[in-house]
Coordinates of C-alpha atoms and ligand atoms in Angstrom, one line a residue:
M123 CA 203.7 214.6 70.5
R124 CA 207.4 214.5 71.2
Y125 CA 208.1 213.4 67.7
L126 CA 205.9 216.2 66.2
S127 CA 207.5 218.9 68.2
G128 CA 210.9 217.6 67.3
M129 CA 210.0 217.8 63.6
L130 CA 208.8 221.4 64.2
F131 CA 212.1 222.4 65.8
A132 CA 214.0 220.7 63.0
A133 CA 212.0 222.7 60.5
M134 CA 213.0 225.9 62.3
V135 CA 216.7 225.3 61.9
P136 CA 218.1 227.9 59.5
T137 CA 218.7 225.9 56.3
V138 CA 221.8 226.2 54.2
A139 CA 221.6 226.6 50.5
V140 CA 221.3 223.3 48.7
A141 CA 224.2 223.2 46.2
Q142 CA 226.8 220.9 44.9
P143 CA 229.8 220.8 47.2
S144 CA 232.7 222.9 46.1
P145 CA 235.2 220.9 44.0
R146 CA 237.9 223.1 45.5
P147 CA 239.7 221.7 48.5
P148 CA 238.7 223.6 51.7
K149 CA 241.3 225.8 53.3
L150 CA 240.6 224.2 56.8
V151 CA 239.7 220.7 57.7
I152 CA 238.0 220.4 61.1
A153 CA 238.0 216.8 62.4
I154 CA 235.8 216.5 65.5
S155 CA 235.6 213.4 67.6
V156 CA 232.8 213.1 70.2
D157 CA 233.9 210.5 72.8
Q158 CA 231.3 207.7 73.3
Y159 CA 228.8 209.1 70.8
S160 CA 227.1 205.9 69.6
A161 CA 224.9 205.7 66.5
D162 CA 222.1 204.7 69.0
L163 CA 222.4 208.2 70.7
F164 CA 222.7 209.9 67.3
D165 CA 219.5 208.2 66.1
E166 CA 217.6 208.9 69.3
Y167 CA 218.4 212.6 69.5
R168 CA 218.7 213.5 65.9
P169 CA 215.0 214.6 65.5
R170 CA 215.3 216.8 68.7
L171 CA 218.5 218.7 68.1
T172 CA 218.6 222.1 66.4
G173 CA 222.3 223.3 66.8
G174 CA 225.6 222.3 65.5
L175 CA 225.0 218.5 65.5
A176 CA 221.8 219.1 63.6
R177 CA 223.6 221.3 61.1
L178 CA 226.4 218.7 60.5
A179 CA 223.8 216.0 60.0
T180 CA 222.4 218.0 57.0
G181 CA 225.6 217.1 55.0
T182 CA 226.6 213.6 54.1
A183 CA 225.4 211.6 57.1
Y184 CA 226.4 207.9 57.5
R185 CA 224.1 206.5 60.1
N186 CA 226.0 203.3 60.2
G187 CA 229.7 204.2 60.7
Y188 CA 231.8 201.5 62.4
Q189 CA 234.7 201.5 64.7
A190 CA 235.0 198.0 63.4
M191 CA 237.5 196.3 65.8
S192 CA 236.7 194.4 68.9
A193 CA 238.5 196.7 71.4
T194 CA 236.2 199.7 71.2
E195 CA 238.2 201.9 73.5
T196 CA 239.3 205.6 73.2
C197 CA 242.9 205.2 72.1
P198 CA 242.2 202.6 69.4
G199 CA 239.1 204.5 68.3
H200 CA 241.0 207.8 67.9
S201 CA 243.9 206.1 66.2
T202 CA 241.6 204.9 63.3
I203 CA 240.1 208.3 62.5
L204 CA 242.8 210.1 60.7
T205 CA 245.2 207.3 59.8
G206 CA 243.0 205.1 57.7
A207 CA 244.5 202.2 59.7
L208 CA 242.9 199.6 61.9
P209 CA 244.6 198.9 65.2
S210 CA 246.2 195.8 63.7
R211 CA 248.2 198.1 61.5
S212 CA 248.5 201.2 63.8
G213 CA 249.6 199.1 66.8
I214 CA 247.1 200.9 69.0
I215 CA 245.3 197.8 70.3
A216 CA 243.8 199.2 73.5
N217 CA 244.0 202.1 75.9
S218 CA 246.8 200.2 77.6
W219 CA 248.4 196.8 77.2
F220 CA 251.2 194.8 78.9
D221 CA 254.8 194.4 77.9
L222 CA 256.1 191.8 80.3
S223 CA 259.6 192.1 78.8
Q224 CA 260.2 195.7 79.8
T225 CA 262.6 196.4 82.6
R226 CA 260.5 198.8 84.7
S227 CA 258.5 197.2 87.5
D228 CA 255.2 198.4 86.1
K229 CA 254.6 196.1 83.1
G230 CA 251.6 198.0 81.9
V231 CA 252.0 200.4 78.9
Y232 CA 249.7 203.4 78.3
C233 CA 248.9 203.8 74.6
A234 CA 250.1 207.4 74.4
E235 CA 253.2 207.3 76.6
D236 CA 256.9 206.7 76.0
E237 CA 257.7 204.1 78.6
R238 CA 261.4 204.4 77.8
V239 CA 261.5 207.9 79.5
A240 CA 262.7 207.6 83.1
G241 CA 259.9 208.1 85.5
S242 CA 257.1 207.3 83.1
S243 CA 254.6 204.7 84.3
S244 CA 251.3 203.5 82.8
S245 CA 249.4 205.7 85.2
K246 CA 251.8 208.7 85.6
Y247 CA 253.0 208.7 82.1
T248 CA 255.1 210.8 79.7
V249 CA 252.7 211.7 76.8
S250 CA 254.1 210.7 73.4
P251 CA 252.9 209.4 70.0
V252 CA 255.7 206.8 69.9
H253 CA 253.4 203.8 69.8
L254 CA 251.5 205.0 66.7
K255 CA 253.0 203.1 63.8
V256 CA 251.3 204.9 61.0
P257 CA 251.1 208.6 59.8
T258 CA 248.1 210.8 60.4
L259 CA 246.4 212.9 57.7
G260 CA 248.0 216.0 59.2
E261 CA 251.5 214.4 58.8
L262 CA 250.8 213.6 55.2
M263 CA 249.4 217.1 54.5
K264 CA 252.6 218.6 55.9
A265 CA 254.8 216.2 54.0
A266 CA 253.0 217.2 50.8
N267 CA 253.1 220.9 51.5
P268 CA 255.2 222.2 54.5
A269 CA 252.9 225.3 54.6
S270 CA 250.1 223.1 56.0
R271 CA 249.5 223.4 59.7
S272 CA 248.3 220.5 61.9
V273 CA 246.8 221.2 65.3
A274 CA 245.0 219.1 67.9
V275 CA 243.0 220.1 70.9
A276 CA 241.2 217.6 73.1
G277 CA 239.8 216.7 76.5
K278 CA 242.1 213.6 76.6
D279 CA 245.8 213.4 75.7
R280 CA 245.2 210.1 73.8
A281 CA 242.6 211.7 71.6
A282 CA 244.9 214.6 70.7
V283 CA 247.9 212.4 70.2
M284 CA 246.2 209.7 68.1
M285 CA 244.5 212.2 65.8
S286 CA 247.7 214.3 65.2
G287 CA 250.5 211.8 65.5
Q288 CA 254.1 212.9 65.0
R289 CA 255.2 216.6 65.2
P290 CA 252.0 218.6 64.8
D291 CA 252.4 222.4 65.0
Q292 CA 250.4 222.5 68.2
R293 CA 248.8 219.8 70.5
W294 CA 246.9 220.7 73.6
Y295 CA 244.9 218.4 76.0
W296 CA 243.4 218.6 79.4
D297 CA 245.8 217.1 82.0
G298 CA 243.4 217.3 85.0
K299 CA 244.2 220.9 85.9
K300 CA 244.9 222.7 82.6
Y301 CA 245.4 222.4 78.9
A302 CA 248.9 221.0 78.4
T303 CA 251.2 219.8 75.6
D304 CA 253.8 217.2 75.1
L305 CA 255.5 219.2 72.4
A306 CA 258.9 220.5 73.3
G307 CA 260.4 223.7 71.7
V308 CA 257.1 224.9 70.4
A309 CA 256.0 228.5 71.4
T310 CA 252.8 228.5 73.5
P311 CA 250.1 230.5 71.8
V312 CA 248.5 233.3 73.8
S313 CA 245.1 231.5 73.4
V314 CA 246.3 228.7 75.7
G315 CA 247.0 231.0 78.6
A316 CA 243.7 232.7 78.2
A317 CA 241.8 229.4 78.0
N318 CA 243.6 228.1 81.1
Q319 CA 242.7 231.3 83.0
A320 CA 239.1 231.0 82.0
V321 CA 238.9 227.3 82.9
A322 CA 240.5 227.8 86.3
A323 CA 238.0 230.5 87.1
L324 CA 235.1 228.3 85.9
I325 CA 236.3 225.3 88.1
A326 CA 236.8 227.5 91.2
A327 CA 233.1 228.5 91.1
P328 CA 230.3 226.0 91.6
G329 CA 228.8 224.5 88.5
L330 CA 225.0 225.1 88.9
P331 CA 222.4 222.5 88.1
L332 CA 221.4 222.7 84.4
S333 CA 217.8 223.2 83.4
P334 CA 216.8 220.3 81.3
P335 CA 215.0 221.0 78.0
A336 CA 211.4 219.7 78.0
D337 CA 212.3 216.6 76.0
C338 CA 214.7 215.4 78.7
A339 CA 211.8 214.9 81.2
A340 CA 211.0 211.4 80.0
S341 CA 214.6 210.2 80.5
A342 CA 215.2 212.0 83.8
R343 CA 213.8 209.1 85.9
S344 CA 216.0 208.0 88.8
V345 CA 217.2 204.4 88.6
P346 CA 219.0 202.7 91.6
L347 CA 222.2 200.8 90.7
G348 CA 223.9 197.8 92.3
D349 CA 223.0 197.5 96.0
G350 CA 220.8 200.6 95.6
S351 CA 223.2 203.0 97.4
V352 CA 223.7 205.0 94.2
S353 CA 221.2 206.1 91.5
V354 CA 221.4 207.8 88.1
G355 CA 219.0 209.4 85.7
G356 CA 217.7 212.6 87.4
G357 CA 221.1 214.3 87.7
R358 CA 221.4 217.8 86.4
L359 CA 225.2 217.9 86.0
E360 CA 225.9 220.2 88.9
R361 CA 229.4 220.4 90.3
A362 CA 230.9 221.6 93.6
A363 CA 233.3 224.6 93.6
G364 CA 236.9 223.4 92.9
D365 CA 235.9 219.9 91.7
A366 CA 238.2 219.6 88.7
R367 CA 237.5 215.8 88.3
G368 CA 233.7 216.4 88.2
F369 CA 234.2 219.2 85.7
R370 CA 235.0 216.5 83.0
A371 CA 231.5 215.1 83.3
T372 CA 229.8 218.4 82.5
P373 CA 229.1 220.1 79.2
A374 CA 231.4 223.0 80.2
F375 CA 234.4 220.7 79.5
D376 CA 233.5 220.5 75.8
G377 CA 232.6 224.2 75.8
M378 CA 236.1 225.0 77.0
T379 CA 237.8 222.7 74.5
L380 CA 235.8 224.2 71.7
A381 CA 236.6 227.7 72.9
L382 CA 240.3 226.9 72.9
A383 CA 240.0 225.4 69.4
A384 CA 238.2 228.6 68.1
R385 CA 240.9 230.8 69.8
L386 CA 243.7 228.8 68.2
I387 CA 242.1 229.0 64.7
G388 CA 241.9 232.7 65.1
E389 CA 245.4 233.3 66.6
M390 CA 247.2 230.9 64.1
Q391 CA 245.0 232.2 61.2
L392 CA 244.2 228.6 60.4
G393 CA 242.4 228.3 57.1
K394 CA 244.0 231.6 55.9
G395 CA 247.5 230.4 54.9
A396 CA 249.1 229.3 51.7
A397 CA 248.0 225.6 52.1
T398 CA 245.1 223.7 53.7
D399 CA 245.3 223.4 57.5
I400 CA 243.8 220.7 59.7
I401 CA 242.6 220.9 63.3
A402 CA 241.5 217.8 65.2
I403 CA 239.2 218.4 68.2
G404 CA 238.5 215.7 70.8
L405 CA 235.3 216.4 72.8
S406 CA 235.4 214.1 75.9
A407 CA 232.5 215.1 78.2
T408 CA 230.0 212.8 76.5
D409 CA 232.2 209.9 77.5
Y410 CA 232.6 211.0 81.2
V411 CA 228.8 211.6 81.4
G412 CA 228.2 208.2 79.9
H413 CA 230.6 206.5 82.4
K414 CA 229.3 208.4 85.4
F415 CA 225.5 208.3 84.7
G416 CA 224.9 205.9 81.8
T417 CA 223.6 206.8 78.4
G418 CA 219.9 206.6 78.9
G419 CA 219.1 209.2 81.5
G420 CA 218.5 212.9 81.9
E421 CA 222.2 213.6 82.3
M422 CA 223.0 212.4 78.7
C423 CA 220.0 214.3 77.4
L424 CA 221.5 217.5 79.0
Q425 CA 224.9 216.8 77.7
L426 CA 223.9 216.2 74.1
H427 CA 221.7 219.3 74.0
S428 CA 224.6 221.3 75.4
L429 CA 227.0 219.9 73.0
D430 CA 224.6 220.6 70.1
R431 CA 224.3 224.2 71.2
D432 CA 228.1 224.7 71.8
L433 CA 228.9 223.1 68.4
G434 CA 226.4 225.5 66.8
D435 CA 228.1 228.5 68.4
F436 CA 231.5 227.2 67.3
L437 CA 230.4 226.8 63.7
R438 CA 228.8 230.3 63.7
L439 CA 232.1 231.7 64.9
L440 CA 233.9 230.1 61.9
D441 CA 231.2 231.4 59.5
R442 CA 231.7 235.0 60.9
Q443 CA 235.4 234.7 60.1
G444 CA 234.6 233.9 56.5
L445 CA 236.6 230.6 56.6
D446 CA 236.4 228.1 53.8
Y447 CA 236.2 225.0 56.0
A448 CA 235.0 221.3 55.9
V449 CA 233.9 219.4 59.0
M450 CA 234.1 215.7 59.7
L451 CA 232.4 214.5 62.9
I452 CA 232.9 211.0 64.3
A453 CA 233.0 209.1 67.6
D454 CA 235.9 207.0 68.9
H455 CA 233.4 204.3 69.9
G456 CA 229.8 203.9 71.0
G457 CA 228.6 202.9 74.5
E458 CA 225.9 201.1 76.4
D459 CA 223.6 202.2 79.2
V460 CA 223.7 200.9 82.8
P461 CA 222.3 197.3 82.9
E462 CA 219.8 198.2 85.6
R463 CA 218.0 200.7 83.3
L464 CA 218.5 198.4 80.2
R465 CA 216.6 195.7 82.1
L466 CA 213.8 198.2 82.9
N467 CA 213.6 198.8 79.2
G468 CA 213.3 195.2 78.4
V469 CA 216.9 194.1 77.7
S470 CA 216.6 191.1 80.0
A471 CA 220.2 189.8 79.3
A472 CA 221.7 193.0 80.6
A473 CA 223.9 192.3 83.6
R474 CA 227.2 193.1 85.3
T475 CA 230.2 190.8 85.3
R476 CA 230.6 188.6 88.4
P477 CA 233.6 189.9 90.5
G478 CA 235.7 186.7 89.9
L479 CA 235.8 187.1 86.2
T480 CA 239.3 188.6 86.1
P481 CA 242.7 187.3 84.9
A482 CA 244.0 187.6 88.5
A483 CA 241.2 185.4 90.0
I484 CA 241.2 182.9 87.1
G485 CA 245.0 182.7 87.1
K486 CA 245.1 182.1 90.9
A487 CA 242.6 179.2 90.5
I488 CA 244.6 177.7 87.7
G489 CA 247.8 178.1 89.6
A490 CA 246.3 176.2 92.6
K491 CA 245.0 173.4 90.4
L492 CA 248.2 172.9 88.4
G493 CA 250.6 173.7 91.2
L494 CA 252.1 176.7 89.4
A495 CA 253.6 179.7 91.3
G496 CA 253.1 183.3 90.3
P497 CA 250.0 185.1 88.8
V498 CA 249.7 182.7 85.8
L499 CA 247.5 185.2 84.0
I500 CA 248.0 188.9 83.7
G501 CA 245.5 191.4 82.4
E502 CA 243.0 194.1 83.2
G503 CA 239.4 193.6 83.9
A504 CA 237.0 191.0 82.6
H505 CA 237.7 191.1 78.9
G506 CA 240.3 192.0 76.3
D507 CA 243.9 191.0 76.3
V508 CA 245.1 188.3 78.8
Y509 CA 248.8 187.5 79.0
L510 CA 250.4 184.3 80.2
D511 CA 253.1 184.9 82.9
T512 CA 256.4 184.8 81.0
A513 CA 258.1 183.2 84.0
L514 CA 256.3 179.9 83.3
K515 CA 258.3 177.1 81.8
P516 CA 257.2 176.2 78.2
A517 CA 255.4 173.0 79.3
D518 CA 253.6 174.8 82.2
R519 CA 252.8 177.6 79.9
R520 CA 251.0 175.2 77.5
R521 CA 249.1 173.6 80.5
A522 CA 248.1 177.1 81.8
E523 CA 246.9 178.2 78.4
Q524 CA 244.7 175.1 78.0
A525 CA 243.3 175.6 81.5
A526 CA 242.6 179.3 80.9
L527 CA 240.9 178.5 77.6
A528 CA 238.7 175.9 79.4
A529 CA 237.9 178.3 82.3
Y530 CA 236.9 181.2 80.0
R531 CA 234.9 178.9 77.6
A532 CA 233.0 177.5 80.6
D533 CA 232.0 180.9 81.8
S534 CA 228.4 181.8 81.2
Q535 CA 229.3 185.5 80.7
V536 CA 232.0 184.8 78.1
E537 CA 231.1 184.7 74.4
A538 CA 234.4 183.8 72.9
V539 CA 238.1 183.5 73.6
F540 CA 240.7 183.5 70.9
T541 CA 244.4 182.5 71.2
K542 CA 247.2 184.5 69.7
A543 CA 247.8 181.8 67.1
E544 CA 244.1 181.7 66.0
L545 CA 244.1 185.5 65.5
A546 CA 247.4 185.5 63.7
R547 CA 246.1 183.1 61.1
T548 CA 242.7 184.9 60.7
P549 CA 242.7 187.0 57.5
L550 CA 241.7 190.6 57.8
P551 CA 238.1 190.9 56.7
T552 CA 237.2 192.5 53.4
A553 CA 233.4 192.7 53.8
T554 CA 231.7 195.8 55.2
P555 CA 232.1 196.0 59.0
D556 CA 228.5 195.3 59.8
R557 CA 229.2 191.7 58.5
W558 CA 232.4 190.9 60.4
S559 CA 232.5 187.8 62.6
L560 CA 233.7 188.1 66.2
A561 CA 237.0 186.6 65.2
E562 CA 237.4 189.2 62.4
R563 CA 236.6 192.0 64.9
A564 CA 239.3 190.6 67.2
R565 CA 241.7 190.2 64.3
A566 CA 241.4 194.0 63.5
S567 CA 242.5 194.7 67.1
F568 CA 245.4 192.2 67.0
D569 CA 249.1 193.1 67.0
A570 CA 251.5 190.2 67.3
Q571 CA 253.9 192.0 69.6
R572 CA 251.4 193.9 71.8
S573 CA 248.3 191.7 72.0
G574 CA 247.6 189.2 74.8
D575 CA 248.1 185.4 74.5
L576 CA 244.3 185.2 74.8
V577 CA 241.6 187.7 73.8
V578 CA 238.4 187.4 75.8
L579 CA 235.1 188.7 74.5
L580 CA 232.0 189.0 76.8
K581 CA 228.5 188.1 75.9
R582 CA 226.2 190.9 74.5
N583 CA 224.9 193.3 77.2
I584 CA 227.4 192.2 79.8
T585 CA 228.9 195.3 81.5
P586 CA 232.4 194.7 82.8
I587 CA 231.9 196.7 85.9
P588 CA 230.9 194.4 88.8
D589 CA 230.1 197.1 91.3
P590 CA 228.6 200.4 90.1
T591 CA 228.9 202.0 93.6
K592 CA 232.7 202.4 93.4
G593 CA 233.3 204.6 90.3
Y594 CA 232.1 204.2 86.7
V595 CA 228.6 202.8 86.3
A596 CA 228.5 202.1 82.5
T597 CA 231.1 201.6 79.8
H598 CA 232.1 200.6 76.3
G599 CA 234.9 198.5 74.9
S600 CA 233.0 195.4 73.7
A601 CA 232.9 193.8 70.3
W602 CA 229.1 194.4 70.0
D603 CA 227.5 197.0 67.8
Y604 CA 226.2 199.3 70.6
D605 CA 230.0 200.0 71.0
R606 CA 231.1 199.7 67.4
R607 CA 228.3 201.6 65.5
I608 CA 228.8 205.4 65.4
P609 CA 227.7 208.3 63.2
L610 CA 230.0 209.7 60.5
L611 CA 229.2 213.1 59.3
F612 CA 230.8 215.2 56.5
W613 CA 229.7 218.8 56.1
R614 CA 230.7 221.8 54.1
P615 CA 228.9 225.1 53.6
G616 CA 226.5 224.5 50.8
A617 CA 226.5 220.7 51.4
R618 CA 223.6 218.8 49.9
P619 CA 221.8 216.6 52.4
N620 CA 222.8 213.0 51.7
D621 CA 221.5 210.6 54.3
R622 CA 223.3 207.2 53.9
P623 CA 222.4 203.8 55.4
D624 CA 225.4 202.0 54.1
A625 CA 227.9 200.5 56.5
V626 CA 231.3 202.3 56.4
G627 CA 234.4 202.2 58.6
T628 CA 236.2 205.0 60.4
V629 CA 239.3 203.9 58.4
D630 CA 237.5 205.3 55.4
I631 CA 237.7 208.8 56.7
M632 CA 241.3 209.5 56.0
P633 CA 241.3 208.5 52.3
T634 CA 238.0 210.4 51.8
L635 CA 239.4 213.6 53.3
A636 CA 242.6 213.0 51.3
A637 CA 240.6 212.8 48.1
M638 CA 238.8 216.0 49.1
L639 CA 242.2 217.7 49.4
G640 CA 243.6 216.2 46.2
L641 CA 246.2 214.5 48.3
A642 CA 247.7 211.2 46.8
I643 CA 247.9 208.4 49.3
D644 CA 249.3 204.8 49.0
A645 CA 246.2 202.6 49.3
S646 CA 248.3 199.6 50.2
K647 CA 249.4 201.3 53.4
I648 CA 245.9 201.8 54.8
D649 CA 242.8 199.7 55.6
G650 CA 240.2 202.2 54.5
R651 CA 238.8 203.2 51.1
C652 CA 237.7 206.6 49.8
L653 CA 233.9 207.1 50.0
V654 CA 232.3 208.6 46.9
S655 CA 229.5 210.6 48.3
A656 CA 228.5 214.2 48.6
A657 CA 231.6 214.6 50.7
V658 CA 233.8 214.0 47.6
A659 CA 232.7 213.9 44.1
T660 CA 235.3 211.4 42.9
C661 CA 237.8 209.1 44.5
P662 CA 241.2 208.3 42.9
T663 CA 241.2 205.0 40.9
R664 CA 243.5 202.3 42.3
Ligands
ZN902 ZN1 236.4 207.1 74.3

C-alpha cells in the first residue's frame, strides 16, 4: 500500500516540460551538498518525496555516485565535490589529522584551519582554506572571467571552505551562534544580518515537535541503545528554547541556510550579471540528525521530508525570479544506522567497537610490552590514520610499528591495516569506484605528508562509537559502500529524465560542470572525468 500511495504522490508532482537541455551555459550554478545523504536513503525515500529532492531527481540522476576514498568524512567529502580531486591530490585526507612536527602543544590539525595563526587550535580554530591544495570550480570560473561571482553558504565551516576554496566573493557558515565568515575586507551583505536576526529569534523560542507524515509511522519505532538508558526512533525533532546546539539536528537549520542562500542570490543579483555565477550550499542538518538518532528512524523520515519541502520552496523562489540556473545535488558521504536497529533488521554483524580499540590503548600496551616510554601511537578513535610517536628512536619505531601491525591485524573488529609505505606504492585506481579494492580506497585518501604511519579500516557494519549514551549514536567515515555511495543529481529547467545506474565519482562533478559552462580545464590536474549525460551534451576531447 505504501508503495502505491508513494507512486500516486509522485504522479501528482507538477511535471516539467520534457525537452533537450539548453546548450547554453546557465547563468547560475547551484551546487548543493546534503551532509550524510547516502544513496541508501535516496533510494528508500525517492518514491515517497514530492518536493525539491523529487524535482531534482527528474533530471540526470546517478543512483550510484561515489565518494570513492576510504575516509568518508565531511571535509574530504566536500573537498572532492567542486575540485575534481581526490583527497590524495587535494590534501584533505580527513576532518582532522596530526602534524607531530608543529610547534604548538596541540598536535592535531583541523582541515579548515590555519594552524600558523597564533591562538588557533584544532578545536578552537581560525577558519581558512590554506590546506586545500587544488582550485575549486568557482576559482577557475573567476580566473577565466573576473565578472563571475563565487559564493558559499553552509551549516558547517568546512563545507563552505572546501566547496569555495581561495578568495570567494562571499562565504558564510554557522559558527554555533550565527552565520559567520573567515573573509577579511569583504562587505557584509544586508542578507546576513537579516538571517542572523531571524535565526536568533527562532532559537530563542522552543522548537515544537513536528508532525510526521503518514509514511514515517513505520520507522518511528523506539529502539533502546547501549545499556538501554537512551533510545532513538520515535523522536519528533523538538528542541528546548535557547538550545542552539540542538538546533543543528532539526530541519529548521537547513531551512535557515537555504533562506540565507536565497537572500544572497537576490541581494547580489547572482545569475543576472555579465558572467555565470556559482553558489555552493552545504545543508548539514541531515548529518546531525543521523549522528543523534541514526538513519533508520522516524527522525530521519521527518528530516528528509522537511528538506524535500524546503528545497522545493527554494527552487520555486528561483523560478519566480526568472533565473537561468542549473542545480547539482550531492552528498559529502553516506552513513549507517545505529547497530542496535540494524541487528533488529537482520544485519547480524552490526556492532559497536570495543572501548580498547584506540591508538592510546594499543600504544600503551605496546609500550609496556616493549619497554617504550611515551604514547607510542597517536590518533583519534578506532580507525583511520595512526601515527608513530616521533620521539621514538629509529629501531624502537620499527619495533613499535611491527607490534602495532600485529595488534591491529589480530583484532576481530579490524578488516585491514596499511602502512604508509604500502599506500605510497599502491597506484591510484583507474576502474570505476564500485570496483576499487580496500587498498585503493585508502590510497585515494593518502597524502605522504599528512597521512598516518598506519591506516586502520574496520570490518563492515562496525560502528566506531563504543558507548551511544555519551553523545553521537551513529556515524560514517568507513571504507564501506553505505558510507561511500551517494546520489548525484544534475537538473536544469526543461531537463529530460535520465536515470542512470552507472557508477561515477564525485570527482566527475567539476569537469562535468566545467563542460556545461564551456570552461577549459587541464585534465592532468584532476582525478575526475566529464560525464556525457543529459547534464552535458558533449565533453571536451582529451
Ligand atoms: Zn559530513
